[in-house]
Coordinates of C-alpha atoms in Angstrom, one line a residue:
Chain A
X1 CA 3.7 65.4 58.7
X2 CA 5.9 63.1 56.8
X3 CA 4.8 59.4 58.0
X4 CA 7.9 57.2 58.4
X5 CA 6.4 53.8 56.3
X6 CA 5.2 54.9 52.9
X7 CA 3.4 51.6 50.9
X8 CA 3.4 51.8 47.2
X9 CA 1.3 49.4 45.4
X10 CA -2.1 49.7 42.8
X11 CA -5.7 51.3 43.7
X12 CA -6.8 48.2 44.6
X13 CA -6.7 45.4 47.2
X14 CA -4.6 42.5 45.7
X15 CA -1.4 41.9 47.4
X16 CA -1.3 45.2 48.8
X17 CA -4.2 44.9 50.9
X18 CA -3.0 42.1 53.7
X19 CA -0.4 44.5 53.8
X20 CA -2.6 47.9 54.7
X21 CA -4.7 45.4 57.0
X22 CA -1.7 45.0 59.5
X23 CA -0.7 48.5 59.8
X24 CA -3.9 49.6 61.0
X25 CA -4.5 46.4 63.1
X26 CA -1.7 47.6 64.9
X27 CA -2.1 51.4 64.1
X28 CA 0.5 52.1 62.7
X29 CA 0.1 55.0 60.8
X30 CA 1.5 54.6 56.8
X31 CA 1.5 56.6 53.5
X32 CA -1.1 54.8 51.5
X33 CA 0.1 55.5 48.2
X34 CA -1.6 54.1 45.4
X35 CA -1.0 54.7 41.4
X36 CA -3.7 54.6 39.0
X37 CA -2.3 55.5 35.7
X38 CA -1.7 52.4 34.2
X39 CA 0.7 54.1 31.5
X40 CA 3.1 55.7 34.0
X41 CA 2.9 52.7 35.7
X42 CA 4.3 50.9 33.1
X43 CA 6.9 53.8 31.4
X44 CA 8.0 55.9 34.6
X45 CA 7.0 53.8 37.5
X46 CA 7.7 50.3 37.2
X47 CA 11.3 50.6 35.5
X48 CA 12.7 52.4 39.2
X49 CA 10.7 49.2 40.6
X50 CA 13.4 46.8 42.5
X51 CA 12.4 43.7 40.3
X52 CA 9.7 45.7 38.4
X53 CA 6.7 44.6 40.7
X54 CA 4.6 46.5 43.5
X55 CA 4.1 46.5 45.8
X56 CA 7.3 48.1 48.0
X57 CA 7.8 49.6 51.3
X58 CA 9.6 53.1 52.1
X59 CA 11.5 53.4 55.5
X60 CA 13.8 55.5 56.5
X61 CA 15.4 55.8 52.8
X62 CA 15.3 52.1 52.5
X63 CA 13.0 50.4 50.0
X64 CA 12.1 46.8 50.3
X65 CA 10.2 44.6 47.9
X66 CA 8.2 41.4 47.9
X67 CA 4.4 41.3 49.6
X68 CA 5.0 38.3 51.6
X69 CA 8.4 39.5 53.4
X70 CA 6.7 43.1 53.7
X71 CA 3.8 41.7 55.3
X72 CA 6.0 39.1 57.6
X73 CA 8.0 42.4 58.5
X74 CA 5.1 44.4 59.4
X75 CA 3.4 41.6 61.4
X76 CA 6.4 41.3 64.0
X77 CA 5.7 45.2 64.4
X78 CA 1.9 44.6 65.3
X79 CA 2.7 41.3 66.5
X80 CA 0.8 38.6 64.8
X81 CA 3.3 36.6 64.8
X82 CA 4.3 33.1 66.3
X83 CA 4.9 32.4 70.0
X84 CA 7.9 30.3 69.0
X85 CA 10.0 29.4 65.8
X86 CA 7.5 25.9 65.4
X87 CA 4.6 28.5 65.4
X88 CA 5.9 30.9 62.7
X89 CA 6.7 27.8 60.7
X90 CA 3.0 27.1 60.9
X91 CA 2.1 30.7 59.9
X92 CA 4.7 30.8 57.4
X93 CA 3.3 27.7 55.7
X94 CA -0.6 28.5 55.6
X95 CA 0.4 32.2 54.4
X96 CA 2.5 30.1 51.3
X97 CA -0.2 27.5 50.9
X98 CA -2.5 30.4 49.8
X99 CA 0.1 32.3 47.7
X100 CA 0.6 29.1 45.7
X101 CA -3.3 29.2 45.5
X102 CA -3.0 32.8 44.6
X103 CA -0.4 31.6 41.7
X104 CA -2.8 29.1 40.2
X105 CA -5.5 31.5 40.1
X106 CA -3.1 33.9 38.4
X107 CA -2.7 31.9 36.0
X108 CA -5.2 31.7 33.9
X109 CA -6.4 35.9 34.4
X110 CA -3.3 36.9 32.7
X111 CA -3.2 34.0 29.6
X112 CA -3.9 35.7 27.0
X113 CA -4.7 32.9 24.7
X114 CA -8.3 32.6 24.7
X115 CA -8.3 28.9 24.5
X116 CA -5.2 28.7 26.7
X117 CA -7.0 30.4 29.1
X118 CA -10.3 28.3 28.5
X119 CA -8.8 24.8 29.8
X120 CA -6.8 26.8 32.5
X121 CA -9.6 28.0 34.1
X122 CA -11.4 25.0 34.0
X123 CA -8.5 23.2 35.3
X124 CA -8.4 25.5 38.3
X125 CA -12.0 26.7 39.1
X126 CA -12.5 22.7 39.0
X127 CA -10.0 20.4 40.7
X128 CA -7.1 22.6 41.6
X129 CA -9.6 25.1 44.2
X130 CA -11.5 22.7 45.4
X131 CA -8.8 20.9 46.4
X132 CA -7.3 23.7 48.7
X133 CA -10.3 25.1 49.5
X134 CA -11.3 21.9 51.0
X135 CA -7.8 21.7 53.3
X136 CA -8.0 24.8 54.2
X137 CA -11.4 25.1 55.7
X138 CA -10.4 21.8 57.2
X139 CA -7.6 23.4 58.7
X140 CA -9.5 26.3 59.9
X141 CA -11.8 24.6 61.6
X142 CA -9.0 22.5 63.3
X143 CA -7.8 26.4 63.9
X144 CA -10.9 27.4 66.3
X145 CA -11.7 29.3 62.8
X146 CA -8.2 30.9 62.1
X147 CA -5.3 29.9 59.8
X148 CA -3.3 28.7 62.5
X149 CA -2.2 28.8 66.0
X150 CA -5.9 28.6 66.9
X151 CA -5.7 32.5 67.1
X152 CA -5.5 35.3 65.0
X153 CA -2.0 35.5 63.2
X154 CA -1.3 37.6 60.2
X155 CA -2.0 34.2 57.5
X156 CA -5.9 35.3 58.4
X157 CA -5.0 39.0 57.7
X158 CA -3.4 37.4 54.5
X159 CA -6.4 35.6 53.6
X160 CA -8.9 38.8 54.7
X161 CA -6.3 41.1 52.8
X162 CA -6.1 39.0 49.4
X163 CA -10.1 37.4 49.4
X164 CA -11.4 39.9 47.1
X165 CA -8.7 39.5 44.6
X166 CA -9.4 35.9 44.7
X167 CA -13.3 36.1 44.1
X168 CA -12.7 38.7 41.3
X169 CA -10.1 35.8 39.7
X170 CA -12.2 33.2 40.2
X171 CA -15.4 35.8 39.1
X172 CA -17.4 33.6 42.0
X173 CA -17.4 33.9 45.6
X174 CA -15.3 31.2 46.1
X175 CA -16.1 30.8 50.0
X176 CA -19.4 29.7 49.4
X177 CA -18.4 26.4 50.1
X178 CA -15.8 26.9 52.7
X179 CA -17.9 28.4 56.1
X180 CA -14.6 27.9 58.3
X181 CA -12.9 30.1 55.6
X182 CA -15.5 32.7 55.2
X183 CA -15.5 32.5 59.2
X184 CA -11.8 33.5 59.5
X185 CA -12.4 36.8 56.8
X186 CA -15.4 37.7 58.7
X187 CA -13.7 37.8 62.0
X188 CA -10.6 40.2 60.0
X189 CA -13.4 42.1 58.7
X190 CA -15.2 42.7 62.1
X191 CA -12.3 43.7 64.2
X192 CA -13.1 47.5 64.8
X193 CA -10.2 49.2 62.9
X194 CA -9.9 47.0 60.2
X195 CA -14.3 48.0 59.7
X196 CA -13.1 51.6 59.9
X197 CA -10.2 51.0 57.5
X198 CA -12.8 49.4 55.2
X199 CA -15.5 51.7 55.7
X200 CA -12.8 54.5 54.4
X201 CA -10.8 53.1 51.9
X202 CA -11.3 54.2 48.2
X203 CA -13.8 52.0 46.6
X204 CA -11.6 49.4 44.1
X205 CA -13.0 47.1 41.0
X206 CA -11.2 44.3 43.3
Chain B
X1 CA 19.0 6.6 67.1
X2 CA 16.1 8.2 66.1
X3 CA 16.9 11.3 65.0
X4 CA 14.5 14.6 66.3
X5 CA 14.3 16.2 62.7
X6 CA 13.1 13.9 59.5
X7 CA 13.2 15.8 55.8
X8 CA 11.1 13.9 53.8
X9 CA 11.4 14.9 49.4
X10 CA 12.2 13.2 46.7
X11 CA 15.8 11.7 45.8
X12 CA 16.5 14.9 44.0
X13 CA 18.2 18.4 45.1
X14 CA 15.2 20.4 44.1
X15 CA 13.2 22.0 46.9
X16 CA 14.8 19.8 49.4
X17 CA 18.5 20.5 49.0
X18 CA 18.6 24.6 50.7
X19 CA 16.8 22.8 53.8
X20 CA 19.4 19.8 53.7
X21 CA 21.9 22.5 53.0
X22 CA 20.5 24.7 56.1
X23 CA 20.6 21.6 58.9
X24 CA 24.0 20.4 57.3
X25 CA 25.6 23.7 58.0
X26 CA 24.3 23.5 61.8
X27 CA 25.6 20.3 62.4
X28 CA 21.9 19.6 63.0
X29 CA 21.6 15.9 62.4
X30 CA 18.6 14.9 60.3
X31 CA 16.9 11.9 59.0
X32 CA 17.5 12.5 55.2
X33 CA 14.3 10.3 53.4
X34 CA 13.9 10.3 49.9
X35 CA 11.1 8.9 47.7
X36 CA 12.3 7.4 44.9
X37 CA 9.7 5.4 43.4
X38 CA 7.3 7.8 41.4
X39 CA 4.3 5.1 41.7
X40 CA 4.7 4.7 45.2
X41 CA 5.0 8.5 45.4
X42 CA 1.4 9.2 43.6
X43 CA -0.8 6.4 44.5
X44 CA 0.1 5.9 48.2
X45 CA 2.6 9.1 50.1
X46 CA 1.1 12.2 47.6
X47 CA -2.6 11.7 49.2
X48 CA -1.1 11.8 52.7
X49 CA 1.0 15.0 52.3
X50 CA -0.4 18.3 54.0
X51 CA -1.3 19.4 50.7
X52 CA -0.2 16.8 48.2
X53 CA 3.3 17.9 48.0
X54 CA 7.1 17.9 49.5
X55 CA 8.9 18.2 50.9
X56 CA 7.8 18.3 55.0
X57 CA 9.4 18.0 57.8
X58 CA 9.0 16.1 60.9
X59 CA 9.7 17.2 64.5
X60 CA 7.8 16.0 68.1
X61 CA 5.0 13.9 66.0
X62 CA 4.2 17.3 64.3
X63 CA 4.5 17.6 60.4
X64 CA 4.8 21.2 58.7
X65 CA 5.3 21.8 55.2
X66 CA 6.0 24.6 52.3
X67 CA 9.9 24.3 51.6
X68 CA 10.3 27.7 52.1
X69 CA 8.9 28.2 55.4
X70 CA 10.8 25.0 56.6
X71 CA 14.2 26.7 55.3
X72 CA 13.5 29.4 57.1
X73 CA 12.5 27.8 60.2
X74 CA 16.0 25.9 60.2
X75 CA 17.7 28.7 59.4
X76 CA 17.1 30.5 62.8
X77 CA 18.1 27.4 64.4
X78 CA 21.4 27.5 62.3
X79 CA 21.8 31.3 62.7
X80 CA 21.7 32.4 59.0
X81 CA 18.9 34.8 59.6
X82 CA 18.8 38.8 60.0
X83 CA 20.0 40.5 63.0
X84 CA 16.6 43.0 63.0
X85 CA 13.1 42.8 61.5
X86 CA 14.3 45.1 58.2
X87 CA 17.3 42.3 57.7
X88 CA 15.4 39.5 58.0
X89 CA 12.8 41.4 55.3
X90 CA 15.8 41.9 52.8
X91 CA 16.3 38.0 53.3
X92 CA 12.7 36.6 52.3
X93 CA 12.2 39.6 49.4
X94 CA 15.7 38.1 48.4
X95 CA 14.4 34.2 48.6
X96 CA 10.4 35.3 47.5
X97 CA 12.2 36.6 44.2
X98 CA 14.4 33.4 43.6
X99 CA 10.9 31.5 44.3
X100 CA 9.5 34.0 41.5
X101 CA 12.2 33.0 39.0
X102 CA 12.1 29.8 40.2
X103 CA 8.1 29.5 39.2
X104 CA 8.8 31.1 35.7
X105 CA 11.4 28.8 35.3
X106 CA 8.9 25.7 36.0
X107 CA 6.4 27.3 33.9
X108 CA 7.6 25.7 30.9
X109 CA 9.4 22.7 32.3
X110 CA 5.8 20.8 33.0
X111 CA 4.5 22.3 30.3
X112 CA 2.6 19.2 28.4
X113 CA 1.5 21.0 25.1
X114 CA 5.4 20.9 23.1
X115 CA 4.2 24.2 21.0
X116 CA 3.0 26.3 24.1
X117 CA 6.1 24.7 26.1
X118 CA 8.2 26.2 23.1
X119 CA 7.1 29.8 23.1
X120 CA 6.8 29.6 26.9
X121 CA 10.2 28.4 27.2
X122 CA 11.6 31.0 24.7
X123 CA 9.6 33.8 26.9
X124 CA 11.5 32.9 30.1
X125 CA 14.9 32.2 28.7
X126 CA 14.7 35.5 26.3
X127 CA 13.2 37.8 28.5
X128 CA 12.3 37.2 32.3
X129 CA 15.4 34.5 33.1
X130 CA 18.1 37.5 31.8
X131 CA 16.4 40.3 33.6
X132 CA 16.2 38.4 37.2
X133 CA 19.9 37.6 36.5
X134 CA 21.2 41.0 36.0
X135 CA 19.3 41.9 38.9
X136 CA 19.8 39.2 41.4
X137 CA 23.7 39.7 39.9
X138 CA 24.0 43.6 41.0
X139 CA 22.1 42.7 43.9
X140 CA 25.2 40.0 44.7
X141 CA 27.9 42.5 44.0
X142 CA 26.6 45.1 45.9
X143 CA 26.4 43.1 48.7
X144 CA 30.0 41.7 48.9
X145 CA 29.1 38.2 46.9
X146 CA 25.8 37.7 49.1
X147 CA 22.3 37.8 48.1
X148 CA 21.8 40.2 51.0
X149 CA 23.1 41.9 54.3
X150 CA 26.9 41.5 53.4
X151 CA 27.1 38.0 54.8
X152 CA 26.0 34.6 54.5
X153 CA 22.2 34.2 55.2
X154 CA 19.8 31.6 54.5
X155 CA 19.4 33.1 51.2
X156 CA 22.5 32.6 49.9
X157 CA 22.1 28.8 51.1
X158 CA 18.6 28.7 49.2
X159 CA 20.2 29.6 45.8
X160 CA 23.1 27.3 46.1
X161 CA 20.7 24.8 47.1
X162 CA 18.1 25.2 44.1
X163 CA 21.4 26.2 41.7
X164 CA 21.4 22.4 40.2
X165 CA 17.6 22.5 39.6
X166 CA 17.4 26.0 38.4
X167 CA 20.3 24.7 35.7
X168 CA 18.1 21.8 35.3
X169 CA 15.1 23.2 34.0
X170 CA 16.5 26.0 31.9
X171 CA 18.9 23.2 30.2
X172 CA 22.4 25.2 30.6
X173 CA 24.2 26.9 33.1
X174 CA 22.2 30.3 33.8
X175 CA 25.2 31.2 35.8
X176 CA 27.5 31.6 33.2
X177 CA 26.7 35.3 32.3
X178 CA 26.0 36.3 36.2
X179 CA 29.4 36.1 38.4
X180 CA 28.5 37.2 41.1
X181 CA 25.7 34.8 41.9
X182 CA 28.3 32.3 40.7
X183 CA 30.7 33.6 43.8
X184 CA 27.5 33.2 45.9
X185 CA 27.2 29.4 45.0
X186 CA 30.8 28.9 45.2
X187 CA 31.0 30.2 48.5
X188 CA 28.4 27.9 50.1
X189 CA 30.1 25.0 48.2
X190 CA 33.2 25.3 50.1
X191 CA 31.9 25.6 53.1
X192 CA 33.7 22.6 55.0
X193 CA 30.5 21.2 55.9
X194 CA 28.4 21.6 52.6
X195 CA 31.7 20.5 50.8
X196 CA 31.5 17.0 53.2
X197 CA 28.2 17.0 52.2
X198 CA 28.1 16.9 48.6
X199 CA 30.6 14.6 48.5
X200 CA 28.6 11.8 50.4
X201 CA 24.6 12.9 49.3
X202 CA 23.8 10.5 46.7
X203 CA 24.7 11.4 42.7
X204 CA 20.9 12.7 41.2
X205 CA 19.9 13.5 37.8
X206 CA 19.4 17.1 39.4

């Protein structure tokens, strides 16, 4: 049987994961595809890429591109959406507050320049996270323990999906100090068919 | 007359300008406040910010933030979204990769190191900035001189909107060598309203 949503990203979680989260929240059944060769990644794969990147969705002979507007698109399907357009905003804005997060993070795991990559870190790992993870777990805890909306949305499926990638960034648990935060990725974590998704899904580095 | 809405950035186009843009085009009045002074900015409105940063945007004694989720969030009120989930998805992949060239575009711009700032700078320029142009530039044509779904979106209105900064930072006009992006800024210029607005927004350095 030919499933009609094929998702193309890495083995791993990353940006894919928030992503494979809401289609089985809402089972919806998808082709989980997932490419491991690193060199036909980089010489046959990513050059038919729309802007070179992963991951993309397949539907219906469409392809569309970008993790955040993939996982906004599936989230109306399974809906973890807002209530209203004020609500969205809020959703919108806490799933964006941790991509820029995600971005700072980033950018010190891909310098290259050992001392470069030195200060980053140290920039990052001590004011920059901190910082957010402070406002965050503040807001979650304002939240009832979620993102926003004081329910589950898809920004806590974001933040389940992506956690992993962000302790194997930071190489700590970086919600160690942020209960309210670890609180919202439990509750992800618990829900039954995200468990059985978990429980199933091929065992990545991050 | 106090005015529902209340944009609050700095006294530059920047982030601000697609959301100033967005209500404009509505006829959605707005209170248009801009910090100007940089001190003031740091030491007394930056630690009272959501998450240090603008702009936000004030409605009903509730204050959101994250320019891009704001833009969006006017944007259904202006009717320059998608008519179905997969349209609106082809918007924010569209916007998402104009935030990713606008990030790599930053990258070197607050750059303090002058030698790193250099090679960065080259990097972007050389590489990344003419690749997202040829892109983004097919991407226009094939899409009747839009960024997506053969009309004016919100996406269209976000480039023409960041255009100034984007030109800004990479010190010349990137849009000399990409036409059809060129058309897409054009376009939103003329608009009657934008046009009016332009013309009366105050003269800034970008």
């Amino acid at each position: 049987m030919t499933l009609p949503y094929k998702l193309t990203y890495f083995n791993v979680t990353g940006l894919g994961e928030p992503i494979r989260f809401l289609f089985t929240y809402g089972n919806i059944e998808f082709e989980d595809s997932r490419i491991d060769d690193f060199e036909e990644w980089k010489n046959k794969i990513k050059p038919t890429m729309p802007f070179g990147q992963m991951p993309i969705l397949e539907y219906e002979s469409k392809v569309a591109h970008q993790s955040l507007a993939i996982a906004r698109y599936v989230a109306k399907k399974v809906e973890l959406v807002g209530k209203n357009d004020w609500e969205d905003l809020e959703i919108d804005a806490a799933v964006d507050t941790l991509n820029d997060l995600k971005i700072k993070l980033s950018s010190f795991h891909y310098e290259s320049d050992e001392n470069i990559k030195k200060s980053k870190m140290e920039l990052v790992l001590k004011e920059q996270l901190p910082y957010y993870l402070k406002k965050l777990n503040d807001q979650a805890e304002k939240n009832g323990g979620h993102l926003a909306c004081n329910r589950l949305t898809w920004a806590d499926m974001y933040l389940a999906g992506i956690a992993k990638y962000f302790n194997y960034v930071a190489q700590k648990d970086i919600f160690a100090d942020a209960p309210a935060l670890k609180k919202v990725c439990d509750y992800v974590y618990n829900l039954p068919s995200i468990k059985a998704w978990m429980n199933k899904s091929p065992k990545t580095l991050f």
